[in-house]
C-alpha cells in the first residue's frame, strides 16, 4: 500500500545525513544500488504475530551511493506484510496500530530531514 500525503516525497538530503536520521529512527538501508536506496522499518503486530515493513525509496540526484556527499531525493513511502520466505504483500489490510506507528515514523522522518 502506497502511503499518500506523507510530505516526504521530493525531500532532499545527502546520504550521510539521510543514513544518520533513518538509523536514529530505526530504519535500515537494505537494498541499494548506485542510484537508488530503500530504507526499511520493521514492525510486529503482537495480536496477529504478523510482521510489516514500512519502506521509503530514495533516488540519487547527484553523485553515487556510498559517497556521503551524494544527494538523494525521497520517493514514495509504502507498507507491506511480510510473506514467507522473503516477500512482502502490499495488498494485505494493515492493522490500525501498525498504521499509527507508520504515521509517527514518517512524521518524525519528515521533521528530522527538514531541520
PDB file of C-alpha atoms in Angstrom:
ATOM      1  CA  UNK A   1       0.000   0.000   0.000  1.00  0.00           C
ATOM      2  CA  UNK A   2       1.423   3.352  -1.014  1.00  0.00           C
ATOM      3  CA  UNK A   3       1.067   5.900   1.755  1.00  0.00           C
ATOM      4  CA  UNK A   4      -0.214   9.157   0.306  1.00  0.00           C
ATOM      5  CA  UNK A   5       0.384  12.693   1.588  1.00  0.00           C
ATOM      6  CA  UNK A   6       3.377  11.961   3.805  1.00  0.00           C
ATOM      7  CA  UNK A   7       5.139  15.223   2.997  1.00  0.00           C
ATOM      8  CA  UNK A   8       8.316  13.232   2.344  1.00  0.00           C
ATOM      9  CA  UNK A   9       8.115  12.877  -1.418  1.00  0.00           C
ATOM     10  CA  UNK A  10      10.668  15.164  -3.018  1.00  0.00           C
ATOM     11  CA  UNK A  11      12.613  15.992   0.158  1.00  0.00           C
ATOM     12  CA  UNK A  12      16.374  16.011  -0.465  1.00  0.00           C
ATOM     13  CA  UNK A  13      19.301  15.046   1.739  1.00  0.00           C
ATOM     14  CA  UNK A  14      22.891  13.992   1.394  1.00  0.00           C
ATOM     15  CA  UNK A  15      23.492  10.302   2.016  1.00  0.00           C
ATOM     16  CA  UNK A  16      25.399  10.817   5.278  1.00  0.00           C
ATOM     17  CA  UNK A  17      22.566  12.820   6.846  1.00  0.00           C
ATOM     18  CA  UNK A  18      19.836  10.543   5.479  1.00  0.00           C
ATOM     19  CA  UNK A  19      21.598   7.454   6.842  1.00  0.00           C
ATOM     20  CA  UNK A  20      22.093   9.134  10.231  1.00  0.00           C
ATOM     21  CA  UNK A  21      18.454  10.227  10.538  1.00  0.00           C
ATOM     22  CA  UNK A  22      16.954   6.948   9.362  1.00  0.00           C
ATOM     23  CA  UNK A  23      19.219   4.901  11.626  1.00  0.00           C
ATOM     24  CA  UNK A  24      18.224   7.077  14.583  1.00  0.00           C
ATOM     25  CA  UNK A  25      14.562   6.254  13.831  1.00  0.00           C
ATOM     26  CA  UNK A  26      15.179   2.501  13.488  1.00  0.00           C
ATOM     27  CA  UNK A  27      15.265   2.207   9.700  1.00  0.00           C
ATOM     28  CA  UNK A  28      17.791   0.004   7.931  1.00  0.00           C
ATOM     29  CA  UNK A  29      19.119   0.642   4.439  1.00  0.00           C
ATOM     30  CA  UNK A  30      18.712  -2.803   2.905  1.00  0.00           C
ATOM     31  CA  UNK A  31      18.502  -2.528  -0.836  1.00  0.00           C
ATOM     32  CA  UNK A  32      20.797  -0.183  -2.608  1.00  0.00           C
ATOM     33  CA  UNK A  33      22.337   0.338  -5.995  1.00  0.00           C
ATOM     34  CA  UNK A  34      24.446   3.206  -7.262  1.00  0.00           C
ATOM     35  CA  UNK A  35      21.392   5.333  -7.938  1.00  0.00           C
ATOM     36  CA  UNK A  36      18.702   4.065  -5.542  1.00  0.00           C
ATOM     37  CA  UNK A  37      18.236   3.014  -1.912  1.00  0.00           C
ATOM     38  CA  UNK A  38      15.397   1.542   0.120  1.00  0.00           C
ATOM     39  CA  UNK A  39      15.055   2.233   3.839  1.00  0.00           C
ATOM     40  CA  UNK A  40      13.001  -0.321   5.816  1.00  0.00           C
ATOM     41  CA  UNK A  41      11.385  -0.078   9.246  1.00  0.00           C
ATOM     42  CA  UNK A  42      10.187  -3.384  10.709  1.00  0.00           C
ATOM     43  CA  UNK A  43       7.033  -3.567  12.849  1.00  0.00           C
ATOM     44  CA  UNK A  44       5.480  -6.576  14.571  1.00  0.00           C
ATOM     45  CA  UNK A  45       1.778  -6.806  15.344  1.00  0.00           C
ATOM     46  CA  UNK A  46       1.632  -8.713  18.634  1.00  0.00           C
ATOM     47  CA  UNK A  47      -2.028  -9.667  18.245  1.00  0.00           C
ATOM     48  CA  UNK A  48      -1.669 -11.391  14.889  1.00  0.00           C
ATOM     49  CA  UNK A  49       2.057 -12.136  15.146  1.00  0.00           C
ATOM     50  CA  UNK A  50       2.402 -10.645  11.666  1.00  0.00           C
ATOM     51  CA  UNK A  51       5.389  -8.580  10.562  1.00  0.00           C
ATOM     52  CA  UNK A  52       5.082  -5.409   8.489  1.00  0.00           C
ATOM     53  CA  UNK A  53       7.685  -3.272   6.776  1.00  0.00           C
ATOM     54  CA  UNK A  54       7.450   0.450   6.172  1.00  0.00           C
ATOM     55  CA  UNK A  55       9.620   1.307   3.167  1.00  0.00           C
ATOM     56  CA  UNK A  56      10.873   4.609   1.874  1.00  0.00           C
ATOM     57  CA  UNK A  57      12.585   4.774  -1.506  1.00  0.00           C
ATOM     58  CA  UNK A  58      15.300   7.292  -2.325  1.00  0.00           C
ATOM     59  CA  UNK A  59      16.956   8.090  -5.665  1.00  0.00           C
ATOM     60  CA  UNK A  60      20.240   9.816  -6.338  1.00  0.00           C
ATOM     61  CA  UNK A  61      20.031  13.306  -7.773  1.00  0.00           C
ATOM     62  CA  UNK A  62      23.789  13.923  -7.851  1.00  0.00           C
ATOM     63  CA  UNK A  63      26.743  11.641  -7.150  1.00  0.00           C
ATOM     64  CA  UNK A  64      26.638   7.921  -6.469  1.00  0.00           C
ATOM     65  CA  UNK A  65      25.641   5.947  -3.405  1.00  0.00           C
ATOM     66  CA  UNK A  66      28.304   5.173  -0.847  1.00  0.00           C
ATOM     67  CA  UNK A  67      29.628   8.684  -1.288  1.00  0.00           C
ATOM     68  CA  UNK A  68      28.455  10.549   1.835  1.00  0.00           C
ATOM     69  CA  UNK A  69      28.034  13.642  -0.357  1.00  0.00           C
ATOM     70  CA  UNK A  70      25.612  12.054  -2.818  1.00  0.00           C
ATOM     71  CA  UNK A  71      22.329  13.972  -2.821  1.00  0.00           C
ATOM     72  CA  UNK A  72      19.187  11.846  -2.733  1.00  0.00           C
ATOM     73  CA  UNK A  73      15.527  12.737  -3.026  1.00  0.00           C
ATOM     74  CA  UNK A  74      12.790  10.714  -1.374  1.00  0.00           C
ATOM     75  CA  UNK A  75      10.108   8.981  -3.365  1.00  0.00           C
ATOM     76  CA  UNK A  76       7.072   7.008  -2.250  1.00  0.00           C
ATOM     77  CA  UNK A  77       6.586   5.538   1.200  1.00  0.00           C
ATOM     78  CA  UNK A  78       4.739   2.236   1.296  1.00  0.00           C
ATOM     79  CA  UNK A  79       3.945  -0.623   3.660  1.00  0.00           C
ATOM     80  CA  UNK A  80       3.571  -4.353   3.227  1.00  0.00           C
ATOM     81  CA  UNK A  81       3.007  -7.522   5.218  1.00  0.00           C
ATOM     82  CA  UNK A  82       5.871  -9.995   5.339  1.00  0.00           C
ATOM     83  CA  UNK A  83       5.253 -13.261   3.497  1.00  0.00           C
ATOM     84  CA  UNK A  84       7.241 -16.469   3.611  1.00  0.00           C
ATOM     85  CA  UNK A  85      10.023 -16.837   2.711  1.00  0.00           C
ATOM     86  CA  UNK A  86      11.226 -13.390   1.576  1.00  0.00           C
ATOM     87  CA  UNK A  87       8.431 -11.268   0.198  1.00  0.00           C
ATOM     88  CA  UNK A  88       6.020  -8.501   1.057  1.00  0.00           C
ATOM     89  CA  UNK A  89       2.308  -8.427   0.311  1.00  0.00           C
ATOM     90  CA  UNK A  90       1.352  -4.823  -0.445  1.00  0.00           C
ATOM     91  CA  UNK A  91      -2.364  -5.599  -0.757  1.00  0.00           C
ATOM     92  CA  UNK A  92      -2.985  -7.047   2.733  1.00  0.00           C
ATOM     93  CA  UNK A  93      -5.027  -4.947   5.148  1.00  0.00           C
ATOM     94  CA  UNK A  94      -2.837  -3.102   7.663  1.00  0.00           C
ATOM     95  CA  UNK A  95      -3.963  -3.038  11.330  1.00  0.00           C
ATOM     96  CA  UNK A  96      -4.709   0.378  12.825  1.00  0.00           C
ATOM     97  CA  UNK A  97      -1.952   0.058  15.448  1.00  0.00           C
ATOM     98  CA  UNK A  98       0.633  -0.545  12.692  1.00  0.00           C
ATOM     99  CA  UNK A  99      -0.710   2.397  10.664  1.00  0.00           C
ATOM    100  CA  UNK A 100      -0.406   4.604  13.763  1.00  0.00           C
ATOM    101  CA  UNK A 101       3.261   3.672  14.198  1.00  0.00           C
ATOM    102  CA  UNK A 102       3.801   4.195  10.468  1.00  0.00           C
ATOM    103  CA  UNK A 103       2.389   7.722  10.618  1.00  0.00           C
ATOM    104  CA  UNK A 104       4.544   8.551  13.661  1.00  0.00           C
ATOM    105  CA  UNK A 105       7.729   7.309  11.954  1.00  0.00           C
ATOM    106  CA  UNK A 106       7.005   9.189   8.733  1.00  0.00           C
ATOM    107  CA  UNK A 107       6.215  12.400  10.655  1.00  0.00           C
ATOM    108  CA  UNK A 108       9.459  12.028  12.633  1.00  0.00           C
ATOM    109  CA  UNK A 109      11.456  11.388   9.471  1.00  0.00           C
ATOM    110  CA  UNK A 110       9.950  14.416   7.752  1.00  0.00           C
ATOM    111  CA  UNK A 111      10.707  16.638  10.744  1.00  0.00           C
ATOM    112  CA  UNK A 112      14.322  15.472  11.102  1.00  0.00           C
ATOM    113  CA  UNK A 113      15.010  15.947   7.400  1.00  0.00           C
ATOM    114  CA  UNK A 114      13.585  19.465   7.422  1.00  0.00           C
ATOM    115  CA  UNK A 115      15.773  20.548  10.373  1.00  0.00           C
TER     116      UNK A 115
END
